[in-house]
Coordinates of C-alpha atoms in Angstrom, one line a residue:
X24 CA -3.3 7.8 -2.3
X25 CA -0.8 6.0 -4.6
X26 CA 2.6 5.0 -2.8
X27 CA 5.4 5.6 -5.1
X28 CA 8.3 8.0 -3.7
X29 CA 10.4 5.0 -2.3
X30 CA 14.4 4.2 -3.5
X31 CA 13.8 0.4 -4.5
X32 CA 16.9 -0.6 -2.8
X33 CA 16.0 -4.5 -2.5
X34 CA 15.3 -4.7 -6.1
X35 CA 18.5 -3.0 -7.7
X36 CA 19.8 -3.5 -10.3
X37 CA 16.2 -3.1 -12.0
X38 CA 16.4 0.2 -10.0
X39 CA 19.3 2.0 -11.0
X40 CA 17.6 3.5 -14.2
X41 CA 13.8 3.4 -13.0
X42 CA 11.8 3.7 -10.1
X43 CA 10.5 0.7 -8.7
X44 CA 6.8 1.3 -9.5
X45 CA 8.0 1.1 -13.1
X46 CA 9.6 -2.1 -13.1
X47 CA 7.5 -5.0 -14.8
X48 CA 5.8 -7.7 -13.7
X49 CA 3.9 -10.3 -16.2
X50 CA 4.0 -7.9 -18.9
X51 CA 3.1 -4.7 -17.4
X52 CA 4.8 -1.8 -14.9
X53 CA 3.5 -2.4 -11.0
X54 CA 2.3 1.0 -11.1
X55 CA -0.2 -0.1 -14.5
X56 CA -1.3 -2.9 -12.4
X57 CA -2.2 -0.7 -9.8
X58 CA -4.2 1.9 -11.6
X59 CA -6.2 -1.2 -13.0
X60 CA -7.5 -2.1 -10.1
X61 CA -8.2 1.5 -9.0
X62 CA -10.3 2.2 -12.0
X63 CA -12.1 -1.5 -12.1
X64 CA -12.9 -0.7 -8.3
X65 CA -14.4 3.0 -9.5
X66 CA -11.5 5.0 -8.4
X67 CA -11.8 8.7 -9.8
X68 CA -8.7 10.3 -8.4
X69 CA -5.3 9.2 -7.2
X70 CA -2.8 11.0 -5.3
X71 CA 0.6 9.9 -6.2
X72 CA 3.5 11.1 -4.4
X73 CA 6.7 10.9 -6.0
X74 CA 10.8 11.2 -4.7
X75 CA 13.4 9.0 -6.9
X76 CA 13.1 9.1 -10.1
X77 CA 10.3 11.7 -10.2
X78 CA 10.1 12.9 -13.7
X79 CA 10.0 9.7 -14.9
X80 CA 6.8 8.7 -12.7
X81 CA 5.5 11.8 -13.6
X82 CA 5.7 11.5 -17.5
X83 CA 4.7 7.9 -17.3
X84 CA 1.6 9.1 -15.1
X85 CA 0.8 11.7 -17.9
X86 CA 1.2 9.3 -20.9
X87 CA -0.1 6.0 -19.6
X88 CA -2.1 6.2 -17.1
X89 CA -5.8 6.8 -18.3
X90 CA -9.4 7.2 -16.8
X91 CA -8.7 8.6 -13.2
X92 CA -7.8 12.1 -12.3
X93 CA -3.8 12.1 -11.1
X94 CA -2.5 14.5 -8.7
X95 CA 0.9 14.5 -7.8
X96 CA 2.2 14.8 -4.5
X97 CA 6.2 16.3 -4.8
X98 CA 8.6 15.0 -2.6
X99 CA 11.7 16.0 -4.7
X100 CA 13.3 17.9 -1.6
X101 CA 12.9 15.1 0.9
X102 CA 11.9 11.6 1.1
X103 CA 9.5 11.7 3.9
X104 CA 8.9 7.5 4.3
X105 CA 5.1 6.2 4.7
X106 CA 3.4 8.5 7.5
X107 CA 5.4 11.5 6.3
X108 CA 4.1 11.2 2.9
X109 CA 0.8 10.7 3.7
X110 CA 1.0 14.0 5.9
X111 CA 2.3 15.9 3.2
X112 CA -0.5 15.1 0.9
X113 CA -3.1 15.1 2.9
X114 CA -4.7 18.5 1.7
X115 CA -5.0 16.8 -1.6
X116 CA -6.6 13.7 -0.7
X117 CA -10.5 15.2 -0.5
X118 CA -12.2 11.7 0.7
X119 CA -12.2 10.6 4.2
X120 CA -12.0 7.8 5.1
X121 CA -9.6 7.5 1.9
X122 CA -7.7 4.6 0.6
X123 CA -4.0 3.8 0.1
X124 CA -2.2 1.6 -2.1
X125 CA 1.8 0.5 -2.5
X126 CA 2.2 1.0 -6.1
X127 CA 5.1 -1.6 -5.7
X128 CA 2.4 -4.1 -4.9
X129 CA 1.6 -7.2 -7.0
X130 CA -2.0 -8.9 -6.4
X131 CA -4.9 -10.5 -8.1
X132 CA -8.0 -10.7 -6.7
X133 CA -9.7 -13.2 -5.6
X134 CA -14.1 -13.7 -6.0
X135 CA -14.5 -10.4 -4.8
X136 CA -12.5 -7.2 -5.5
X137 CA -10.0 -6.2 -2.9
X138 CA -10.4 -2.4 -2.9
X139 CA -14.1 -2.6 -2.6
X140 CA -13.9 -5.2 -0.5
X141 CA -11.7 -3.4 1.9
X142 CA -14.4 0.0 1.1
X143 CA -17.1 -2.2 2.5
X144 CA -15.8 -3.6 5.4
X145 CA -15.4 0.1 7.1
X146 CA -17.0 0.8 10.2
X147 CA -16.8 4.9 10.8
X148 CA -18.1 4.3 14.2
X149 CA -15.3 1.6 15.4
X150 CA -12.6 2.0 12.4
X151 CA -10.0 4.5 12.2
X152 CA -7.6 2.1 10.0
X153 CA -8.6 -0.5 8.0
X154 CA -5.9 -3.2 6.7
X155 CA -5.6 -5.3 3.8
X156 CA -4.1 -8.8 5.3
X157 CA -3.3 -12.2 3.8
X158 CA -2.4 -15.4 5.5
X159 CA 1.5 -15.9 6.1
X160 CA 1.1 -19.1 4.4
X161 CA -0.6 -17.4 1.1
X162 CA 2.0 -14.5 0.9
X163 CA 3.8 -15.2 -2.2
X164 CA 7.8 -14.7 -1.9
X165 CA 7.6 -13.5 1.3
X166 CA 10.2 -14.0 4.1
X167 CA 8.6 -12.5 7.0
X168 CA 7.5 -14.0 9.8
X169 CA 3.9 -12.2 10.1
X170 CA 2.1 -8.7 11.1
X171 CA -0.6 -8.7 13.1
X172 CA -2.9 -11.1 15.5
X173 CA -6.7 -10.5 14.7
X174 CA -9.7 -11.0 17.2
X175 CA -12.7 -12.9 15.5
X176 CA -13.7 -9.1 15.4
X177 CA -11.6 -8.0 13.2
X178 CA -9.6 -5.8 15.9
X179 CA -5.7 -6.0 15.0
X180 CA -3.0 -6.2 18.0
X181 CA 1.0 -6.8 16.9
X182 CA 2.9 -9.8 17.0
X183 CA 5.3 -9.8 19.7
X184 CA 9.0 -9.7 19.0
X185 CA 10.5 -12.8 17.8
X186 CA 7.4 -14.2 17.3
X187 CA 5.3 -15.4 14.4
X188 CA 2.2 -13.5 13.3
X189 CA -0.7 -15.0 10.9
X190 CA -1.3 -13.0 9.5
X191 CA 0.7 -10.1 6.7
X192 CA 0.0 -6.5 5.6
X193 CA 0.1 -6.2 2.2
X194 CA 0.4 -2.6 1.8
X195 CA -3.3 -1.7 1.6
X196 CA -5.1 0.2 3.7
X197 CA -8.4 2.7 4.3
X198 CA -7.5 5.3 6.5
X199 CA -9.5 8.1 8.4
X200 CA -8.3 11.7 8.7
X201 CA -8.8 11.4 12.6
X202 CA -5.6 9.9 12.4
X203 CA -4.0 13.1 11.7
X204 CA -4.7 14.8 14.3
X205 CA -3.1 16.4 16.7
X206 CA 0.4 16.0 17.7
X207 CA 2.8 14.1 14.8
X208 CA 6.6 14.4 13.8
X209 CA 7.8 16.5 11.8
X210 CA 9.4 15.7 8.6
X211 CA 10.1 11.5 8.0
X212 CA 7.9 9.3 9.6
X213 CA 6.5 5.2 9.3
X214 CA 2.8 4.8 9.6
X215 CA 3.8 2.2 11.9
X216 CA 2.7 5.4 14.5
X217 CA -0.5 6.5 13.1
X218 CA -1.0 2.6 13.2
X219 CA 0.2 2.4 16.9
X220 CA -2.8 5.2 17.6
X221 CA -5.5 3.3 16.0
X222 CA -4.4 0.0 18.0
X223 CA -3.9 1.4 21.2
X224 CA -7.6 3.1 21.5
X225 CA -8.9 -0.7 19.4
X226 CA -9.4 1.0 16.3
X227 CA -6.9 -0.4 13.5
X228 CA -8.9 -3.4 12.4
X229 CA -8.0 -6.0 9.3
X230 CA -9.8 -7.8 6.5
X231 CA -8.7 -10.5 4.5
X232 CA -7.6 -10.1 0.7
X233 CA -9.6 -13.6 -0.8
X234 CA -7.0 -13.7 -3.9
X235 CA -3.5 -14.0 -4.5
X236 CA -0.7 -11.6 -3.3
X237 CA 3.4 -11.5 -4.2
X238 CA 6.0 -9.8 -1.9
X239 CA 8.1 -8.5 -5.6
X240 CA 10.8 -6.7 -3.6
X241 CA 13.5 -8.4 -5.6
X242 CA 14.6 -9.3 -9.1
X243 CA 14.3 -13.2 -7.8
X244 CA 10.6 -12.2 -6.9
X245 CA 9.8 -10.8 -10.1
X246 CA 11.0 -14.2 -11.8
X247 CA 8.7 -16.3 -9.2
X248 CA 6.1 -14.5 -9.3
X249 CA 5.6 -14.5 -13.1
X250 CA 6.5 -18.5 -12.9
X251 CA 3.5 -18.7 -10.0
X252 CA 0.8 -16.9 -12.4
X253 CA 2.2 -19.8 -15.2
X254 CA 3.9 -16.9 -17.1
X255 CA 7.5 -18.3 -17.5

């Protein structure tokens, strides 16, 4: 499942014409970075769900995007946030456990590839979510102060507020469908709660991206991240 419904808010003006998984970064859209890593990690088909901006996306996912089967995921109606969009396309999504990806994401990986690094690490038995974290100290244009607390496990548990965390989400993830069940809102919702499930039984567990990671949620970012990679 490809991310890609959001408004892009932090990173007007770029926004006002295009949705943010179309703006560029070092020469290519974020979206186009993120179907590269999806095919080079053997990715067949992608769910992409789509709100602002939608025929855009969906012409750009028609004429550019190459190599993996795209299904798209229609939101027009209703911008339903994180967990309600996963609901919404979760009788398109035919793996379980499946993966998701922020298409507004910008990261390189490191000796090993992320997605299958995050593909191996999953325990059916203990896992019901899987995170991709970095290191507060490694996460590139970033202003948070931290996520999540991880055991020498791997278990995840929150920070607490006002605290600092060491450790950041960086918007990937392997979920399973057990997730799903049972009782949920309706309509909008954050995955923060289908997150909250998995930690309160000790099944939301983390593993750490080994490359780099950039936070572009601004125009500023964008500049500093292409300056980072040596580009500007």
């Amino acid at each position: 499942m490809v991310m890609a419904a959001g408004l892009g808010k932090r990173m007007r003006p770029l926004t006002a014409t295009r949705p943010k998984p179309l703006v560029e970064v070092a020469g290519k859209t974020l979206l186009d970075h993120t179907f590269d890593h999806l095919r080079a990690a053997g990715v067949k088909k992608a769910v992409v769900n789509v709100h602002y901006l939608a025929d855009s996306l969906e012409a750009h996912l028609a004429n550019r995007v190459t190599g993996i089967e795209t299904v798209v995921s229609d939101e027009r109606d209703q911008l339903l946030e994180t967990g309600g969009g996963l609901v919404h396309a979760l009788h398109l999504i035919d793996a379980d456990p499946f993966l998701v990806v922020n298409s507004d994401n910008f990261w390189v990986d490191g000796p090993v590839d992320s997605l299958r690094l995050l593909a191996s690490n999953w325990d059916d038995e203990k896992m019901d979510a899987l995170l991709l974290l970095v290191p507060l100290a490694r996460a590139h244009c970033h202003n948070g102060q931290g996520d999540f607390h991880m055991s020498a496990k791997g278990v995840l548990r929150r920070k607490k507020p006002g605290t600092v965390a060491p450790f950041v989400y960086i918007g990937i993830q392997m979920l399973s469908k057990r997730l799903f069940e049972g009782e949920l809102p309706k309509g909008p919702f954050s995955t923060n709660i289908l997150w909250d499930r998995a930690i309160a039984q000790k099944r939301c567990y983390g593993a750490v991206h080994q490359g780099l990671w950039f936070d572009v949620g601004t125009p500023p970012a964008v500049r500093k991240t292409e300056e980072i990679l040596g580009l500007v």
